[in-house]
mmCIF file of C-alpha atoms and ligand atoms in Angstrom:
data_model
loop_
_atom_site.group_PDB
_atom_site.id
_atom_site.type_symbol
_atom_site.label_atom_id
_atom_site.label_comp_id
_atom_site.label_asym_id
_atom_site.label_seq_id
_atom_site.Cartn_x
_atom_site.Cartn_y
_atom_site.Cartn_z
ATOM 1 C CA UNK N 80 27.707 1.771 -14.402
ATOM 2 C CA UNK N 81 24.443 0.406 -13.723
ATOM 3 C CA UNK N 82 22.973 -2.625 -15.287
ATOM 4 C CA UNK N 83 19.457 -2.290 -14.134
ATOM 5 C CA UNK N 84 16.521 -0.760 -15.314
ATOM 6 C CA UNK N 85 15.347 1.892 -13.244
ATOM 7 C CA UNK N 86 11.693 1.611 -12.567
ATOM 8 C CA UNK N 87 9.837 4.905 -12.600
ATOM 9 C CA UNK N 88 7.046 4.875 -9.518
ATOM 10 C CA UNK N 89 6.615 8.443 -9.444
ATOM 11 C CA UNK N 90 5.749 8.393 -13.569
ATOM 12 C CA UNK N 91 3.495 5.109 -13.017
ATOM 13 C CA UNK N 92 1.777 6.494 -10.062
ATOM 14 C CA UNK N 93 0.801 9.798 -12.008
ATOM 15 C CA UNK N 94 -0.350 7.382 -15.036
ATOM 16 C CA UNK N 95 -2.748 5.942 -12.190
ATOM 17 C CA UNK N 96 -3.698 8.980 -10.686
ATOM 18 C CA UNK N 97 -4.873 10.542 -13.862
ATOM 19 C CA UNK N 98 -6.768 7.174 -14.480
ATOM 20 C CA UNK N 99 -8.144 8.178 -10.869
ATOM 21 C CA UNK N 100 -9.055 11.861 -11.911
ATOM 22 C CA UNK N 101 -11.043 10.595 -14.745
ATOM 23 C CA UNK N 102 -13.182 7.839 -12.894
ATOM 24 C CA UNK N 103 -13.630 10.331 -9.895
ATOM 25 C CA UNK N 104 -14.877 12.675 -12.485
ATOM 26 C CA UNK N 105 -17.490 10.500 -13.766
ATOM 27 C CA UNK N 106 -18.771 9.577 -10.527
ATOM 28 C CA UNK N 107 -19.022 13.199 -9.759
ATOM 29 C CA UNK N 108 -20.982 13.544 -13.241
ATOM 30 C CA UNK N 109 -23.632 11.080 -11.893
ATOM 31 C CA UNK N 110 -23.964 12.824 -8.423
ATOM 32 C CA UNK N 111 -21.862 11.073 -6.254
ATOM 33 C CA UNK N 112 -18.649 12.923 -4.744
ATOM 34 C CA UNK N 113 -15.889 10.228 -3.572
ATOM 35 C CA UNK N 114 -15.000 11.628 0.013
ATOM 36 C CA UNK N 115 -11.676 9.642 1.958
ATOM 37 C CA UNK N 116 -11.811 10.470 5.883
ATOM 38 C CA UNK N 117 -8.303 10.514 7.194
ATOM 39 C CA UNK N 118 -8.224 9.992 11.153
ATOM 40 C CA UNK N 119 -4.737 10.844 13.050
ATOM 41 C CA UNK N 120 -4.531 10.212 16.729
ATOM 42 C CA UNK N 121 -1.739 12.170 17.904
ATOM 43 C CA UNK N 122 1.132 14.170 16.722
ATOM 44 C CA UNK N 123 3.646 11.754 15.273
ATOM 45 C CA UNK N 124 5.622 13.543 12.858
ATOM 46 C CA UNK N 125 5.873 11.153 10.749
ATOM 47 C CA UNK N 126 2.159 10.338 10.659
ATOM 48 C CA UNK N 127 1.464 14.041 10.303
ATOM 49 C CA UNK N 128 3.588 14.449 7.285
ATOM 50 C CA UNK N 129 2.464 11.116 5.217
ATOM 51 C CA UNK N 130 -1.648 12.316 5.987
ATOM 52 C CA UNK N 131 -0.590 15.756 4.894
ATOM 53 C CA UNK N 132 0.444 14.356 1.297
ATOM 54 C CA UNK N 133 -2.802 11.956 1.540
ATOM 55 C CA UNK N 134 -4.777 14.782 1.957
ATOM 56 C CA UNK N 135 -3.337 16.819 -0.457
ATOM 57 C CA UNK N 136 -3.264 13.738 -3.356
ATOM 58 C CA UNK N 137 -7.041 13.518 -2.012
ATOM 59 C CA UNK N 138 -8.123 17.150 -3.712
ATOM 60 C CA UNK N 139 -5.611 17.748 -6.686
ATOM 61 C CA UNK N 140 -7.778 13.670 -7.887
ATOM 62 C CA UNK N 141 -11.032 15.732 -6.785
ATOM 63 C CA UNK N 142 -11.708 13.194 -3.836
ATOM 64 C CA UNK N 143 -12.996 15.197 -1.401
ATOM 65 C CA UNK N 144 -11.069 15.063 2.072
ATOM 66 C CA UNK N 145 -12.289 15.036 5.523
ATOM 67 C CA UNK N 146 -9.610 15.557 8.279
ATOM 68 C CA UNK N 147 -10.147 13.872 11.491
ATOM 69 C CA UNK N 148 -7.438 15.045 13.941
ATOM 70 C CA UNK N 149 -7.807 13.743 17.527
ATOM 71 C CA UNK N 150 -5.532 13.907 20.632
ATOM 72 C CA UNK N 151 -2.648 12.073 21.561
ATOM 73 C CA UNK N 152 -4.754 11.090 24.813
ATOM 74 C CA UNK N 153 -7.632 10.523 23.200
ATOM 75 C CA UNK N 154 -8.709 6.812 24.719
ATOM 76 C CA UNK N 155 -9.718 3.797 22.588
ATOM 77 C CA UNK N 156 -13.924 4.502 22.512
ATOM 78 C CA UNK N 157 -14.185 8.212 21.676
ATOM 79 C CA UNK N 158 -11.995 6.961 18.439
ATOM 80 C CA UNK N 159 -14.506 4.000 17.913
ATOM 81 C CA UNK N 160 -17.536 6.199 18.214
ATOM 82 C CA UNK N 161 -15.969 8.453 15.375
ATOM 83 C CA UNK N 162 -15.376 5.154 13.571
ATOM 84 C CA UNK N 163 -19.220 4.508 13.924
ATOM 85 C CA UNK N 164 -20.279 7.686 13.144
ATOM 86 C CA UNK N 165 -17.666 7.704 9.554
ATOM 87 C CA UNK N 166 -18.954 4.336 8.973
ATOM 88 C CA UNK N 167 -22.694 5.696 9.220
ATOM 89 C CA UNK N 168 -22.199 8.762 6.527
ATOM 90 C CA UNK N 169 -23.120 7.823 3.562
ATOM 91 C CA UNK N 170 -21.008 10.748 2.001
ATOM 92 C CA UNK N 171 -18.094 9.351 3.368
ATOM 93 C CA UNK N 172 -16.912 6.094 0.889
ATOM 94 C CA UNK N 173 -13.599 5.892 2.289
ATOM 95 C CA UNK N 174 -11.965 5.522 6.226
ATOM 96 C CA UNK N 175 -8.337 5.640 6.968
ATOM 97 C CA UNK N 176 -6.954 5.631 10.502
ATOM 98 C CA UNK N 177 -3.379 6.476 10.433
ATOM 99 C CA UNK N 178 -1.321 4.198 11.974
ATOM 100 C CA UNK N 179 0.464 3.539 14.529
ATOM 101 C CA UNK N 180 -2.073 4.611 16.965
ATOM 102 C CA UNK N 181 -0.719 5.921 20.989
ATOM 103 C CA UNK N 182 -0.433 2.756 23.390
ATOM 104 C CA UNK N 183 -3.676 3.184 24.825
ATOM 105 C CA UNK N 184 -5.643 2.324 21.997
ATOM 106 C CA UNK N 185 -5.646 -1.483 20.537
ATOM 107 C CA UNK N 186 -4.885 -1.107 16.741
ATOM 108 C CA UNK N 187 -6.430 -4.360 15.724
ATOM 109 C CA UNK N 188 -9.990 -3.508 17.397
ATOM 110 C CA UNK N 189 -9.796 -0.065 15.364
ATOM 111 C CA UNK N 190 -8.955 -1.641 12.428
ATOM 112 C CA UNK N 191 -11.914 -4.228 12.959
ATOM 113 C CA UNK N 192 -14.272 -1.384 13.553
ATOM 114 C CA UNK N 193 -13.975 0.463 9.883
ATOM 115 C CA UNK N 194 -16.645 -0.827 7.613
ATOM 116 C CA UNK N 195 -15.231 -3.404 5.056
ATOM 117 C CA UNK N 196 -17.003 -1.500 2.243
ATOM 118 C CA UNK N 197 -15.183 1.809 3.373
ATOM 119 C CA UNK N 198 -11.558 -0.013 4.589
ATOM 120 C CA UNK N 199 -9.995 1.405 1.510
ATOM 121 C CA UNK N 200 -6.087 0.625 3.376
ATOM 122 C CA UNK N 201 -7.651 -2.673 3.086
ATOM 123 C CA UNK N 202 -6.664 -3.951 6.582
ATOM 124 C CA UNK N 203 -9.869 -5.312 7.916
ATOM 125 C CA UNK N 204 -10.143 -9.097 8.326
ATOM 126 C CA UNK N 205 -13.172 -9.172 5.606
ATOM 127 C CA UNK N 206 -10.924 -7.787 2.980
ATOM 128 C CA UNK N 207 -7.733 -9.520 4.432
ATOM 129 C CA UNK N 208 -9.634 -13.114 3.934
ATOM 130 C CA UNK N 209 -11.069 -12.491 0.726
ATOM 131 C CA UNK N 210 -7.595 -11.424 -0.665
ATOM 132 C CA UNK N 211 -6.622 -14.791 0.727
ATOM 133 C CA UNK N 212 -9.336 -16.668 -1.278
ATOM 134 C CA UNK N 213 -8.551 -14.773 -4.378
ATOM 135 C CA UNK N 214 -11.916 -12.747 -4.228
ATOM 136 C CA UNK N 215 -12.373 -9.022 -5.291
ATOM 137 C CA UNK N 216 -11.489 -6.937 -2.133
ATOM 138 C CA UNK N 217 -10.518 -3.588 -0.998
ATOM 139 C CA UNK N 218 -6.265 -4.929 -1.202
ATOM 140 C CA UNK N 219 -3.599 -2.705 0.731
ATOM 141 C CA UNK N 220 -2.192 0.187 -1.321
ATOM 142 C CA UNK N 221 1.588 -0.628 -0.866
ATOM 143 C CA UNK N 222 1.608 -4.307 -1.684
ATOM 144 C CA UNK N 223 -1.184 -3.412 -4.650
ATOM 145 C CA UNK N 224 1.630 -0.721 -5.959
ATOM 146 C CA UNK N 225 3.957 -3.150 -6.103
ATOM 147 C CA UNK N 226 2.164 -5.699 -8.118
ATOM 148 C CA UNK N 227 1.069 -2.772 -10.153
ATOM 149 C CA UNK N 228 4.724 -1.964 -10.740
ATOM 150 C CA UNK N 229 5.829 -6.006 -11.637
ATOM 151 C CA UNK N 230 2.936 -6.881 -13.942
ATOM 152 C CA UNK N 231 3.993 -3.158 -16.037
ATOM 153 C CA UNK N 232 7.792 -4.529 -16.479
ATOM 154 C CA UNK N 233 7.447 -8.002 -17.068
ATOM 155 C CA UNK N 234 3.767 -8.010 -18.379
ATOM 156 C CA UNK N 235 1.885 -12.136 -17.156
ATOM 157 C CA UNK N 236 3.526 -13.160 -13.785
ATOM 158 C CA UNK N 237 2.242 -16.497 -14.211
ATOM 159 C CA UNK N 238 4.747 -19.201 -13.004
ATOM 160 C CA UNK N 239 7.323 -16.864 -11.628
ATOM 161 C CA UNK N 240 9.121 -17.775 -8.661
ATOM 162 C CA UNK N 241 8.852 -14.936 -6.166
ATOM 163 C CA UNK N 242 10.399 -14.347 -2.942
ATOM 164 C CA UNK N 243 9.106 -11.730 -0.157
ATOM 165 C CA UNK N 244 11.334 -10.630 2.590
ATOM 166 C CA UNK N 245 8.969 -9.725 5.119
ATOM 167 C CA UNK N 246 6.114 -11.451 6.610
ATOM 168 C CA UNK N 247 4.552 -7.597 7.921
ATOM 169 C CA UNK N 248 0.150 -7.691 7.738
ATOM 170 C CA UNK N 249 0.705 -4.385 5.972
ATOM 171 C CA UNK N 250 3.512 -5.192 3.346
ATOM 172 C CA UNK N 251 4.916 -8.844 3.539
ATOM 173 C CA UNK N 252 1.759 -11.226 3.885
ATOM 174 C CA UNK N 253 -0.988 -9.359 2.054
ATOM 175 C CA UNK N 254 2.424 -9.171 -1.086
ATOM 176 C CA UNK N 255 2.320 -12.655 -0.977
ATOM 177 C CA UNK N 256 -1.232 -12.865 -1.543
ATOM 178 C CA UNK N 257 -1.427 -10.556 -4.417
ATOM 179 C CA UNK N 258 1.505 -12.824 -6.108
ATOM 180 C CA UNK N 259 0.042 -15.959 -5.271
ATOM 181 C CA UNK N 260 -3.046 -15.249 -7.087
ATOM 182 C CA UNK N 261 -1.504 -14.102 -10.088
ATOM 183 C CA UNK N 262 0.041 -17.607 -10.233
ATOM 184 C CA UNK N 263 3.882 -17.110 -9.006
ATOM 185 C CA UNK N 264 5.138 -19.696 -6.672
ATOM 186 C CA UNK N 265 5.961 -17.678 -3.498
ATOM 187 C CA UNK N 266 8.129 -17.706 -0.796
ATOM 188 C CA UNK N 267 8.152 -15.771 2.376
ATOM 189 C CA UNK N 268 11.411 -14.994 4.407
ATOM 190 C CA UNK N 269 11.282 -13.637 8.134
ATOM 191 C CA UNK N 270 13.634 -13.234 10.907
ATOM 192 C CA UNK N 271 13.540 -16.760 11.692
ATOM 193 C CA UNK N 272 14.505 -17.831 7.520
ATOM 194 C CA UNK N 273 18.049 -19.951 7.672
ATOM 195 C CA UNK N 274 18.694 -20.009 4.306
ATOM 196 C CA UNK N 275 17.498 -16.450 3.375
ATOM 197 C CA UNK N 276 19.970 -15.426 0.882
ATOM 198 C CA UNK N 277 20.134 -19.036 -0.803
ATOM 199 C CA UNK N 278 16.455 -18.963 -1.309
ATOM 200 C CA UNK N 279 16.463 -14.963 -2.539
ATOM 201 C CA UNK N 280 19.002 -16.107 -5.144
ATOM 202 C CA UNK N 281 16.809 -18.384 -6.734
ATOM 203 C CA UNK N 282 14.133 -15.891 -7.328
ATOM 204 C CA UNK N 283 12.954 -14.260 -10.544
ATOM 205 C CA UNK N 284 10.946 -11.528 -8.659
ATOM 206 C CA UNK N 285 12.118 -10.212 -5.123
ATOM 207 C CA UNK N 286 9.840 -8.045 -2.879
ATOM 208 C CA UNK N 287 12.014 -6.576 0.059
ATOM 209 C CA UNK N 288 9.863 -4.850 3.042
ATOM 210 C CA UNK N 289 12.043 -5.210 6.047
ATOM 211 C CA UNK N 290 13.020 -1.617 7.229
ATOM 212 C CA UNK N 291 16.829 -2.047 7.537
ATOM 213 C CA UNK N 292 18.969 0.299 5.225
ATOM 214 C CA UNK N 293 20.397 -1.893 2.703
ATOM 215 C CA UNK N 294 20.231 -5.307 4.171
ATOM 216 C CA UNK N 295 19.788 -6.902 0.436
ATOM 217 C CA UNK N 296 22.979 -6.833 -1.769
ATOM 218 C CA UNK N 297 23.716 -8.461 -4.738
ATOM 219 C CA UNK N 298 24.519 -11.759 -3.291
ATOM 220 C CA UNK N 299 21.147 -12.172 -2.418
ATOM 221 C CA UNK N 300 20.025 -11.745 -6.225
ATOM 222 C CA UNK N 301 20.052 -13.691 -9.437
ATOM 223 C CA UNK N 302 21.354 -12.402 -12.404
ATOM 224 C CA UNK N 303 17.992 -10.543 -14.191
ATOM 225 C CA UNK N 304 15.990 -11.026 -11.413
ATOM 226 C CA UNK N 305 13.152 -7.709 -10.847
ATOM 227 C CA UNK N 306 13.372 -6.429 -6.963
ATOM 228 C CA UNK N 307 11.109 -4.164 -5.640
ATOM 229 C CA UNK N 308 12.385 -2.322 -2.698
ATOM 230 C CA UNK N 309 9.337 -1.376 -0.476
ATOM 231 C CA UNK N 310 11.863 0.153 2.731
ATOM 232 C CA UNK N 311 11.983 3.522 4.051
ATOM 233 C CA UNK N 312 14.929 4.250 6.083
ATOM 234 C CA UNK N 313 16.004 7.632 7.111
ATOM 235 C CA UNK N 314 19.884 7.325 7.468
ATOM 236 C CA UNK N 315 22.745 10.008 7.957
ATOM 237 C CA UNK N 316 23.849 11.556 4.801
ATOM 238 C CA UNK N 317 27.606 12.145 6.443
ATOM 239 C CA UNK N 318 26.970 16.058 5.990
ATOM 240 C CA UNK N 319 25.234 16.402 9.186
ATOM 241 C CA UNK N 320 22.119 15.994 7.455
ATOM 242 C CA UNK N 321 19.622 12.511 6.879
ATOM 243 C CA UNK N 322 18.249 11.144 3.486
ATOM 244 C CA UNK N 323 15.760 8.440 2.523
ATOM 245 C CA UNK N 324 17.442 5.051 1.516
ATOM 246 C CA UNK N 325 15.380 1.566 0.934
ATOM 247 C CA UNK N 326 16.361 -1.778 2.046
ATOM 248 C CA UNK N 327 18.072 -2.843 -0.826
ATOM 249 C CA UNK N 328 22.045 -1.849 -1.587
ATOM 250 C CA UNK N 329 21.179 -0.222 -4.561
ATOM 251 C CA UNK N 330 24.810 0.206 -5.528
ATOM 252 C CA UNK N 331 25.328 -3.394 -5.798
ATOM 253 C CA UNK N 332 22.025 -4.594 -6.842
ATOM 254 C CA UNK N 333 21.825 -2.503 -9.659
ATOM 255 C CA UNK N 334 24.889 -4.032 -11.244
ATOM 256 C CA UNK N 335 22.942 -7.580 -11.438
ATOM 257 C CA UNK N 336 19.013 -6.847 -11.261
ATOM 258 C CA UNK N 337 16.971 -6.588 -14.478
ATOM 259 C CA UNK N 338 14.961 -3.970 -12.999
ATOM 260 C CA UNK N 339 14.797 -2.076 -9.771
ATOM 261 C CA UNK N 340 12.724 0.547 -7.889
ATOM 262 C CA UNK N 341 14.731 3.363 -6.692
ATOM 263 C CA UNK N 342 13.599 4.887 -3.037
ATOM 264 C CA UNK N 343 12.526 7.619 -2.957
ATOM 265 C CA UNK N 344 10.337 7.668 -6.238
ATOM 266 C CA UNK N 345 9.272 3.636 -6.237
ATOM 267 C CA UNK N 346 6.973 2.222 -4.544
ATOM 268 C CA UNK N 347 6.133 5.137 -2.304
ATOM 269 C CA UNK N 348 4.395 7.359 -5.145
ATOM 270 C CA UNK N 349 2.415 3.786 -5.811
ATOM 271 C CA UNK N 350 1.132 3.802 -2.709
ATOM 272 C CA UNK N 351 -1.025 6.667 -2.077
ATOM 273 C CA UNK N 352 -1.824 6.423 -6.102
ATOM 274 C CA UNK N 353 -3.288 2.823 -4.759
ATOM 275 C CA UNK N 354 -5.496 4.668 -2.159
ATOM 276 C CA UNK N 355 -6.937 7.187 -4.372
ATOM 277 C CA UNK N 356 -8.059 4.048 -6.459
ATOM 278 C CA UNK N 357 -8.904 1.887 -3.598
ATOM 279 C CA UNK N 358 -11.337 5.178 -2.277
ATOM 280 C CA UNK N 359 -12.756 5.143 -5.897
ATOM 281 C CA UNK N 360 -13.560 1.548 -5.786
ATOM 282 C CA UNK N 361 -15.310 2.151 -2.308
ATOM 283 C CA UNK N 362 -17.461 5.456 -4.050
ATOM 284 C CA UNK N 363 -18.274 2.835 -7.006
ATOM 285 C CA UNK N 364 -19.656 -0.007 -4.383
ATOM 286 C CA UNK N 365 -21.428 2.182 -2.115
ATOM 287 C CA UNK N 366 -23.116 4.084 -5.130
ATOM 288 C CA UNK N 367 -24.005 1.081 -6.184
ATOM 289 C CA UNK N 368 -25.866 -0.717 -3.227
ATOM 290 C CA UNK N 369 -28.131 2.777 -2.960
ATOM 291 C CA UNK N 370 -31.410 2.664 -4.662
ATOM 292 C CA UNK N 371 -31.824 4.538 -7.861
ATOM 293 C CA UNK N 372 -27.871 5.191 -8.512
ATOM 294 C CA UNK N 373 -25.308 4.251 -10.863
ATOM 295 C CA UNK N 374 -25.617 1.713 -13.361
ATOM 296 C CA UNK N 375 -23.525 -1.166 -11.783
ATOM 297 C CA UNK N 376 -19.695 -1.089 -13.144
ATOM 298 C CA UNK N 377 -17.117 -3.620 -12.875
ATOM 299 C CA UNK N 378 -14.312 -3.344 -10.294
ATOM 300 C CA UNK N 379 -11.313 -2.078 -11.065
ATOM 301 C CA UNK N 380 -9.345 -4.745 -12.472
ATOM 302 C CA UNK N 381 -6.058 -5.607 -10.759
ATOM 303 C CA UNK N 382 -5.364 -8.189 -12.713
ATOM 304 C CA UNK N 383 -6.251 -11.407 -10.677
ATOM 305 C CA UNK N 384 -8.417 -13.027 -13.079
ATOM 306 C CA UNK N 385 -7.782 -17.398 -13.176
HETATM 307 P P1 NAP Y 142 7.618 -4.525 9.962
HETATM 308 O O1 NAP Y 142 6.221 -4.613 10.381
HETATM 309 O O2 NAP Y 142 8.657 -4.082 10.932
HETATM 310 O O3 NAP Y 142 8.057 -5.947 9.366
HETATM 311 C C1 NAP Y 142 9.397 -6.200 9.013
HETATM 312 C C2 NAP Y 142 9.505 -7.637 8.559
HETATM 313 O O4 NAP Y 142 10.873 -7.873 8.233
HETATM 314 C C3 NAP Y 142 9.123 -8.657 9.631
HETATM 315 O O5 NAP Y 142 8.269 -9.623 9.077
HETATM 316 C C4 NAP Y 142 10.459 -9.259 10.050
HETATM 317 O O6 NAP Y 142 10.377 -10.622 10.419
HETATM 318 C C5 NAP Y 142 11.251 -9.128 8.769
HETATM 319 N N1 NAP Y 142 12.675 -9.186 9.033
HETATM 320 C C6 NAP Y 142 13.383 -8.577 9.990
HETATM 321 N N2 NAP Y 142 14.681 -8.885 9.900
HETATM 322 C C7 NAP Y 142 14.805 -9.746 8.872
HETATM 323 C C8 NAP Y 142 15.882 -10.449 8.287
HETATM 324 N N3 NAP Y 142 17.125 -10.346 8.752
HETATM 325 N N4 NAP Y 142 15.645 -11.261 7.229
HETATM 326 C C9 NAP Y 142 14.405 -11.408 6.743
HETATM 327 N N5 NAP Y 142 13.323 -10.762 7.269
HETATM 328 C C10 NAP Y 142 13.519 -9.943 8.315
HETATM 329 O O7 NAP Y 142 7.799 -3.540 8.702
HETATM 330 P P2 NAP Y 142 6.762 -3.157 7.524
HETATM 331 O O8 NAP Y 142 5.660 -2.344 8.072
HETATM 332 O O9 NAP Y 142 6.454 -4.347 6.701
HETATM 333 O O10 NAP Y 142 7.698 -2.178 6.680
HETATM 334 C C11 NAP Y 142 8.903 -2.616 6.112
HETATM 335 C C12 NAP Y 142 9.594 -1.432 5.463
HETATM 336 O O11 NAP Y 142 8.765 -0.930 4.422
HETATM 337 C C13 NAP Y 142 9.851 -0.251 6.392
HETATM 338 O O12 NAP Y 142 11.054 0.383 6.012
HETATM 339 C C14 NAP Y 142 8.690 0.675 6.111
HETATM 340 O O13 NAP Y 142 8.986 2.033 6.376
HETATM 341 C C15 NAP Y 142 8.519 0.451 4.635
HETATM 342 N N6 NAP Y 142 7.167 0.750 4.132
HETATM 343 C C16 NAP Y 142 7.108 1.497 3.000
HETATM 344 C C17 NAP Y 142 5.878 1.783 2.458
HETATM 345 C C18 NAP Y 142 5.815 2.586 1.192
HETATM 346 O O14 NAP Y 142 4.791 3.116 0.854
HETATM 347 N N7 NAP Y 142 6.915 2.668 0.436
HETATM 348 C C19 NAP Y 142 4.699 1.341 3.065
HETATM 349 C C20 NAP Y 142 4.802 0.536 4.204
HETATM 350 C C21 NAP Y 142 6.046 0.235 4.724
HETATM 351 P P3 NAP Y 142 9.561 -11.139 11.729
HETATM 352 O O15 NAP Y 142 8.123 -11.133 11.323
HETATM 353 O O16 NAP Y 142 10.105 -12.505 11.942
HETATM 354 O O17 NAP Y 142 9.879 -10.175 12.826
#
């Protein structure tokens, strides 16, 4: 029998997404129409599958969705000039580029490239540093689900001690951030940690974003702790077939966690919920810097007041 609370991403990400629906339809009330550009380079299967479910989020929220599919060989400029030429539309508010990208092209100088006002994955170094200093930013959808997801079961976070496995800049570091600033005392554990479980076991919160199929049992968590379990790892089901599992040994963990996030239906949900919100943030900031537009309104609040 399970101990833990199960914690519902799928039900919280369609609370947000509704949220989403609403403040998308009052932007398109005062004449502005939120628009996300996906770019893919290639055809990952993978990749193709999580823009396809982007995409289609996108339109049920009433985000318009531009589809920028490009060539596997496509080299590193032609993607930067359609960079440049996104980043110059001012109906397009938001700019994703699907990573990873092919071997010829350097991720980083991509990444660089998108317009901080329009980086709604919240990747470029602008937002990345201004997360760091605690300042309002575009903040990247996963670890922003995942906060989303802690501060609805155990309300302030304030003084929590909260350990992240992973030191990733998509998952791990920008996680640590987000907790930081809402006052936790945070540690960080990486390949290199010697005392990884020792230090997991002392923590009220636990983040896990390694991609290993259950490499977190319950000897790694305190009694009532809250784990999040950011993996995806597609293992074999034994029937000749493969299923979705996270990075945390639910079976065990579940027996000594307060609450944990089941995978699928966690944090994944969260994190294209995030991105619709992140793209609305980006409509609301670039309506807002044109002449004659919407009254100025507040960022969406994600809870990092001091
Ligand atoms: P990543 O870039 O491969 O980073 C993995 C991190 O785990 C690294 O920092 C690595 O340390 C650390 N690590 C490896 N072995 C470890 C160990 N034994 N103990 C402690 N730390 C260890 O992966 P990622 O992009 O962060 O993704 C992690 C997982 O989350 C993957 O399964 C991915 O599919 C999933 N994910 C899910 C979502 C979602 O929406 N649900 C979004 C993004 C990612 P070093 O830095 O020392 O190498």
């Amino acid at each position: 029998m399970s101990a833990a609370r199960m914690i519902d991403g799928r039900a919280a990400a369609q609370a947000l997404l509704d949220e989403v629906a609403c403040d998308v339809a009052a932007l398109r009330e005062a004449g502005i129409e939120p628009c996300l550009a996906v770019v893919l380079v290639g055809d990952d299967p993978a990749s193709d599958v999580y823009v396809r479910n982007k995409v289609r989020r996108t339109r049920e929220v009433g985000i318009r969705s531009i589809e920028e599919r490009l060539d596997a060989h496509t080299c590193e400029a032609a993607l930067l000039a359609l960079i440049a030429r996104l980043n110059a539309d001012p109906q397009v508010h938001g700019i994703l580029v699907q990573l990873p990208l092919p071997a010829q092209i350097d991720a980083a100088a991509v990444l660089a490239a998108i317009d901080p006002h329009k980086d709604v994955d919240g990747f470029h170094r602008d937002n990345v540093g201004r997360l760091t200093l605690g300042e309002s930013s575009l903040v990247p959808c996963t670890p922003q689900g995942c906060l989303l997801l802690l501060q609805q079961t155990l309300g302030d976070l304030a003084g929590k001690h909260a350990v992240v496995v992973g030191r990733s800049n998509i998952v791990g570091k920008p996680m640590a951030a987000l907790l930081l600033n809402a006052h936790c005392s945070v540690s960080v554990l990486h390949s290199r940690s010697t005392n990884a479980r020792e230090l997991c076991r002392s923590a009220d919160i636990v983040v896990v974003a390694v991609g290993r199929a259950g490499c977190v049992d319950a000897s790694w968590i305190k009694p009532g702790a809250v784990v999040i379990d950011v993996g995806i790892n597609r293992v074999a089901d034994g029937a000749g077939q493969t299923r979705l599992t996270g990075d945390v040994d639910h079976a065990s963990v579940a027996q000594v966690a307060a609450a944990l996030t089941p995978v699928p239906g966690g944090v994944g949900p969260m994190t294209i919920a995030c991105l619709m919100r992140n793209t609305v943030q980006a409509a609301r900031h670039l309506a807002a810097s044109l002449p004659a537009s919407l009254p100025a309104s507040p960022p969406i609040p994600l809870t990092l007041a001091r």
